[in-house]
Amino acid sequence: DDEAFTRELVEFALIYHREVMNAKSIVLDPTTLESGEVAALRTLLDTLNEAPFEDAQELQSTTYRAGKGEELNLRAWFGLLYTILTGNSAGPRLGTLLQMIGRETAQEKIRTFLAPLS
């Protein structure tokens, strides 16, 4: 039922939050990125303008397409996104994470990360 599913999601969110808060944040230097990674981040940033944030699966596909379009190693690409968005190298499915933090927060984190490259 919907209520049980919602409770389960909240429990997972609380567990994830505790683990993130207790983990050491990873800090990346954007100047060390390869050109394909930078291009994929810029593509994702633009694509998020029109992405349907009510659809976690479509957000997941959006992140996948941005990395795949630059022929990136997708495991590394997702790790990069987790690091930019959360300060950790892993987390919930990216589509779900994006949905949870929202369009503006996601875009701001990516913009802030890319700012030294402008």
PDB file of C-alpha atoms in Angstrom:
ATOM      1  CA  ASP A   1       0.000   0.000   0.000  1.00  0.00           C
ATOM      2  CA  ASP A   2       1.096   3.612  -0.510  1.00  0.00           C
ATOM      3  CA  GLU A   3       1.502   4.403   3.175  1.00  0.00           C
ATOM      4  CA  ALA A   4       3.807   1.430   3.799  1.00  0.00           C
ATOM      5  CA  PHE A   5       5.849   2.299   0.719  1.00  0.00           C
ATOM      6  CA  THR A   6       6.163   5.919   1.867  1.00  0.00           C
ATOM      7  CA  ARG A   7       7.320   4.806   5.319  1.00  0.00           C
ATOM      8  CA  GLU A   8       9.921   2.546   3.742  1.00  0.00           C
ATOM      9  CA  LEU A   9      11.201   5.407   1.573  1.00  0.00           C
ATOM     10  CA  VAL A  10      11.454   7.682   4.610  1.00  0.00           C
ATOM     11  CA  GLU A  11      13.380   5.003   6.512  1.00  0.00           C
ATOM     12  CA  PHE A  12      15.836   4.627   3.625  1.00  0.00           C
ATOM     13  CA  ALA A  13      16.207   8.405   3.404  1.00  0.00           C
ATOM     14  CA  LEU A  14      16.980   8.642   7.118  1.00  0.00           C
ATOM     15  CA  ILE A  15      19.554   5.859   6.924  1.00  0.00           C
ATOM     16  CA  TYR A  16      21.171   7.489   3.896  1.00  0.00           C
ATOM     17  CA  HIS A  17      21.207  10.885   5.623  1.00  0.00           C
ATOM     18  CA  ARG A  18      22.892   9.440   8.729  1.00  0.00           C
ATOM     19  CA  GLU A  19      25.512   7.689   6.608  1.00  0.00           C
ATOM     20  CA  VAL A  20      26.213  10.799   4.546  1.00  0.00           C
ATOM     21  CA  MET A  21      26.475  12.991   7.621  1.00  0.00           C
ATOM     22  CA  ASN A  22      28.949  10.586   9.244  1.00  0.00           C
ATOM     23  CA  ALA A  23      31.053  10.093   6.137  1.00  0.00           C
ATOM     24  CA  LYS A  24      34.008  12.227   5.158  1.00  0.00           C
ATOM     25  CA  SER A  25      33.203  14.563   2.318  1.00  0.00           C
ATOM     26  CA  ILE A  26      35.189  14.104  -0.849  1.00  0.00           C
ATOM     27  CA  VAL A  27      36.449  17.307  -2.420  1.00  0.00           C
ATOM     28  CA  LEU A  28      37.258  17.270  -6.111  1.00  0.00           C
ATOM     29  CA  ASP A  29      39.300  19.788  -8.045  1.00  0.00           C
ATOM     30  CA  PRO A  30      37.363  20.575 -11.242  1.00  0.00           C
ATOM     31  CA  THR A  31      40.590  21.448 -13.047  1.00  0.00           C
ATOM     32  CA  THR A  32      41.584  17.759 -12.908  1.00  0.00           C
ATOM     33  CA  LEU A  33      38.581  16.621 -14.966  1.00  0.00           C
ATOM     34  CA  GLU A  34      38.940  15.367 -18.504  1.00  0.00           C
ATOM     35  CA  SER A  35      37.303  17.421 -21.251  1.00  0.00           C
ATOM     36  CA  GLY A  36      34.611  14.746 -21.764  1.00  0.00           C
ATOM     37  CA  GLU A  37      33.624  14.908 -18.105  1.00  0.00           C
ATOM     38  CA  VAL A  38      33.327  18.685 -18.255  1.00  0.00           C
ATOM     39  CA  ALA A  39      31.281  18.456 -21.467  1.00  0.00           C
ATOM     40  CA  ALA A  40      28.984  15.832 -19.914  1.00  0.00           C
ATOM     41  CA  LEU A  41      28.465  17.999 -16.825  1.00  0.00           C
ATOM     42  CA  ARG A  42      27.578  20.988 -19.003  1.00  0.00           C
ATOM     43  CA  THR A  43      25.209  18.842 -21.066  1.00  0.00           C
ATOM     44  CA  LEU A  44      23.553  17.529 -17.920  1.00  0.00           C
ATOM     45  CA  LEU A  45      23.261  21.035 -16.504  1.00  0.00           C
ATOM     46  CA  ASP A  46      21.465  22.219 -19.652  1.00  0.00           C
ATOM     47  CA  THR A  47      19.289  19.107 -19.864  1.00  0.00           C
ATOM     48  CA  LEU A  48      18.107  19.511 -16.276  1.00  0.00           C
ATOM     49  CA  ASN A  49      16.348  22.741 -17.332  1.00  0.00           C
ATOM     50  CA  GLU A  50      13.677  20.703 -19.104  1.00  0.00           C
ATOM     51  CA  ALA A  51      13.925  17.387 -17.263  1.00  0.00           C
ATOM     52  CA  PRO A  52      10.731  16.102 -15.608  1.00  0.00           C
ATOM     53  CA  PHE A  53      11.687  16.119 -11.925  1.00  0.00           C
ATOM     54  CA  GLU A  54       8.546  14.183 -11.027  1.00  0.00           C
ATOM     55  CA  ASP A  55       9.932  11.148 -12.905  1.00  0.00           C
ATOM     56  CA  ALA A  56      12.968   9.597 -11.170  1.00  0.00           C
ATOM     57  CA  GLN A  57      13.467   7.036 -13.954  1.00  0.00           C
ATOM     58  CA  GLU A  58      13.652   9.756 -16.602  1.00  0.00           C
ATOM     59  CA  LEU A  59      16.136  11.691 -14.449  1.00  0.00           C
ATOM     60  CA  GLN A  60      18.211   8.502 -14.196  1.00  0.00           C
ATOM     61  CA  SER A  61      18.119   8.179 -17.985  1.00  0.00           C
ATOM     62  CA  THR A  62      19.079  11.845 -18.362  1.00  0.00           C
ATOM     63  CA  THR A  63      22.236  11.368 -16.288  1.00  0.00           C
ATOM     64  CA  TYR A  64      23.048   8.178 -18.194  1.00  0.00           C
ATOM     65  CA  ARG A  65      22.659   9.864 -21.605  1.00  0.00           C
ATOM     66  CA  ALA A  66      24.889  12.784 -20.615  1.00  0.00           C
ATOM     67  CA  GLY A  67      27.734  10.437 -19.673  1.00  0.00           C
ATOM     68  CA  LYS A  68      27.156   8.018 -22.538  1.00  0.00           C
ATOM     69  CA  GLY A  69      27.157  10.902 -25.037  1.00  0.00           C
ATOM     70  CA  GLU A  70      30.753  11.662 -24.064  1.00  0.00           C
ATOM     71  CA  GLU A  71      31.650   7.954 -23.995  1.00  0.00           C
ATOM     72  CA  LEU A  72      32.559   8.118 -20.310  1.00  0.00           C
ATOM     73  CA  ASN A  73      33.035   5.161 -18.023  1.00  0.00           C
ATOM     74  CA  LEU A  74      29.568   5.231 -16.497  1.00  0.00           C
ATOM     75  CA  ARG A  75      30.654   3.970 -13.081  1.00  0.00           C
ATOM     76  CA  ALA A  76      33.178   6.811 -12.850  1.00  0.00           C
ATOM     77  CA  TRP A  77      30.629   9.276 -14.273  1.00  0.00           C
ATOM     78  CA  PHE A  78      28.039   8.366 -11.656  1.00  0.00           C
ATOM     79  CA  GLY A  79      30.709   8.547  -8.940  1.00  0.00           C
ATOM     80  CA  LEU A  80      31.619  12.043 -10.123  1.00  0.00           C
ATOM     81  CA  LEU A  81      27.975  13.104  -9.963  1.00  0.00           C
ATOM     82  CA  TYR A  82      27.520  11.658  -6.473  1.00  0.00           C
ATOM     83  CA  THR A  83      30.628  13.507  -5.335  1.00  0.00           C
ATOM     84  CA  ILE A  84      29.437  16.816  -6.773  1.00  0.00           C
ATOM     85  CA  LEU A  85      25.904  16.433  -5.447  1.00  0.00           C
ATOM     86  CA  THR A  86      26.592  14.889  -2.019  1.00  0.00           C
ATOM     87  CA  GLY A  87      30.317  14.950  -1.276  1.00  0.00           C
ATOM     88  CA  ASN A  88      30.313  11.131  -1.295  1.00  0.00           C
ATOM     89  CA  SER A  89      31.204   8.646  -4.013  1.00  0.00           C
ATOM     90  CA  ALA A  90      27.912   6.729  -3.854  1.00  0.00           C
ATOM     91  CA  GLY A  91      24.309   7.113  -2.881  1.00  0.00           C
ATOM     92  CA  PRO A  92      20.790   6.283  -3.949  1.00  0.00           C
ATOM     93  CA  ARG A  93      19.966   5.983  -7.642  1.00  0.00           C
ATOM     94  CA  LEU A  94      20.883   9.281  -9.251  1.00  0.00           C
ATOM     95  CA  GLY A  95      17.378   9.832 -10.574  1.00  0.00           C
ATOM     96  CA  THR A  96      15.975   9.478  -7.070  1.00  0.00           C
ATOM     97  CA  LEU A  97      18.703  11.680  -5.609  1.00  0.00           C
ATOM     98  CA  LEU A  98      18.033  14.410  -8.182  1.00  0.00           C
ATOM     99  CA  GLN A  99      14.335  14.185  -7.485  1.00  0.00           C
ATOM    100  CA  MET A 100      14.959  14.503  -3.734  1.00  0.00           C
ATOM    101  CA  ILE A 101      17.266  17.521  -3.943  1.00  0.00           C
ATOM    102  CA  GLY A 102      15.338  19.265  -6.723  1.00  0.00           C
ATOM    103  CA  ARG A 103      16.227  20.995  -9.963  1.00  0.00           C
ATOM    104  CA  GLU A 104      17.554  24.255  -8.477  1.00  0.00           C
ATOM    105  CA  THR A 105      19.809  22.592  -5.902  1.00  0.00           C
ATOM    106  CA  ALA A 106      21.188  20.089  -8.420  1.00  0.00           C
ATOM    107  CA  GLN A 107      21.926  22.786 -10.981  1.00  0.00           C
ATOM    108  CA  GLU A 108      23.476  25.096  -8.396  1.00  0.00           C
ATOM    109  CA  LYS A 109      25.809  22.350  -7.146  1.00  0.00           C
ATOM    110  CA  ILE A 110      26.949  21.562 -10.695  1.00  0.00           C
ATOM    111  CA  ARG A 111      27.338  25.268 -11.592  1.00  0.00           C
ATOM    112  CA  THR A 112      29.341  25.929  -8.420  1.00  0.00           C
ATOM    113  CA  PHE A 113      31.583  22.945  -9.158  1.00  0.00           C
ATOM    114  CA  LEU A 114      32.190  24.107 -12.751  1.00  0.00           C
ATOM    115  CA  ALA A 115      32.677  27.795 -11.843  1.00  0.00           C
ATOM    116  CA  PRO A 116      36.510  27.637 -11.658  1.00  0.00           C
ATOM    117  CA  LEU A 117      36.541  26.419 -15.271  1.00  0.00           C
ATOM    118  CA  SER A 118      34.656  29.412 -16.665  1.00  0.00           C
TER     119      SER A 118
END
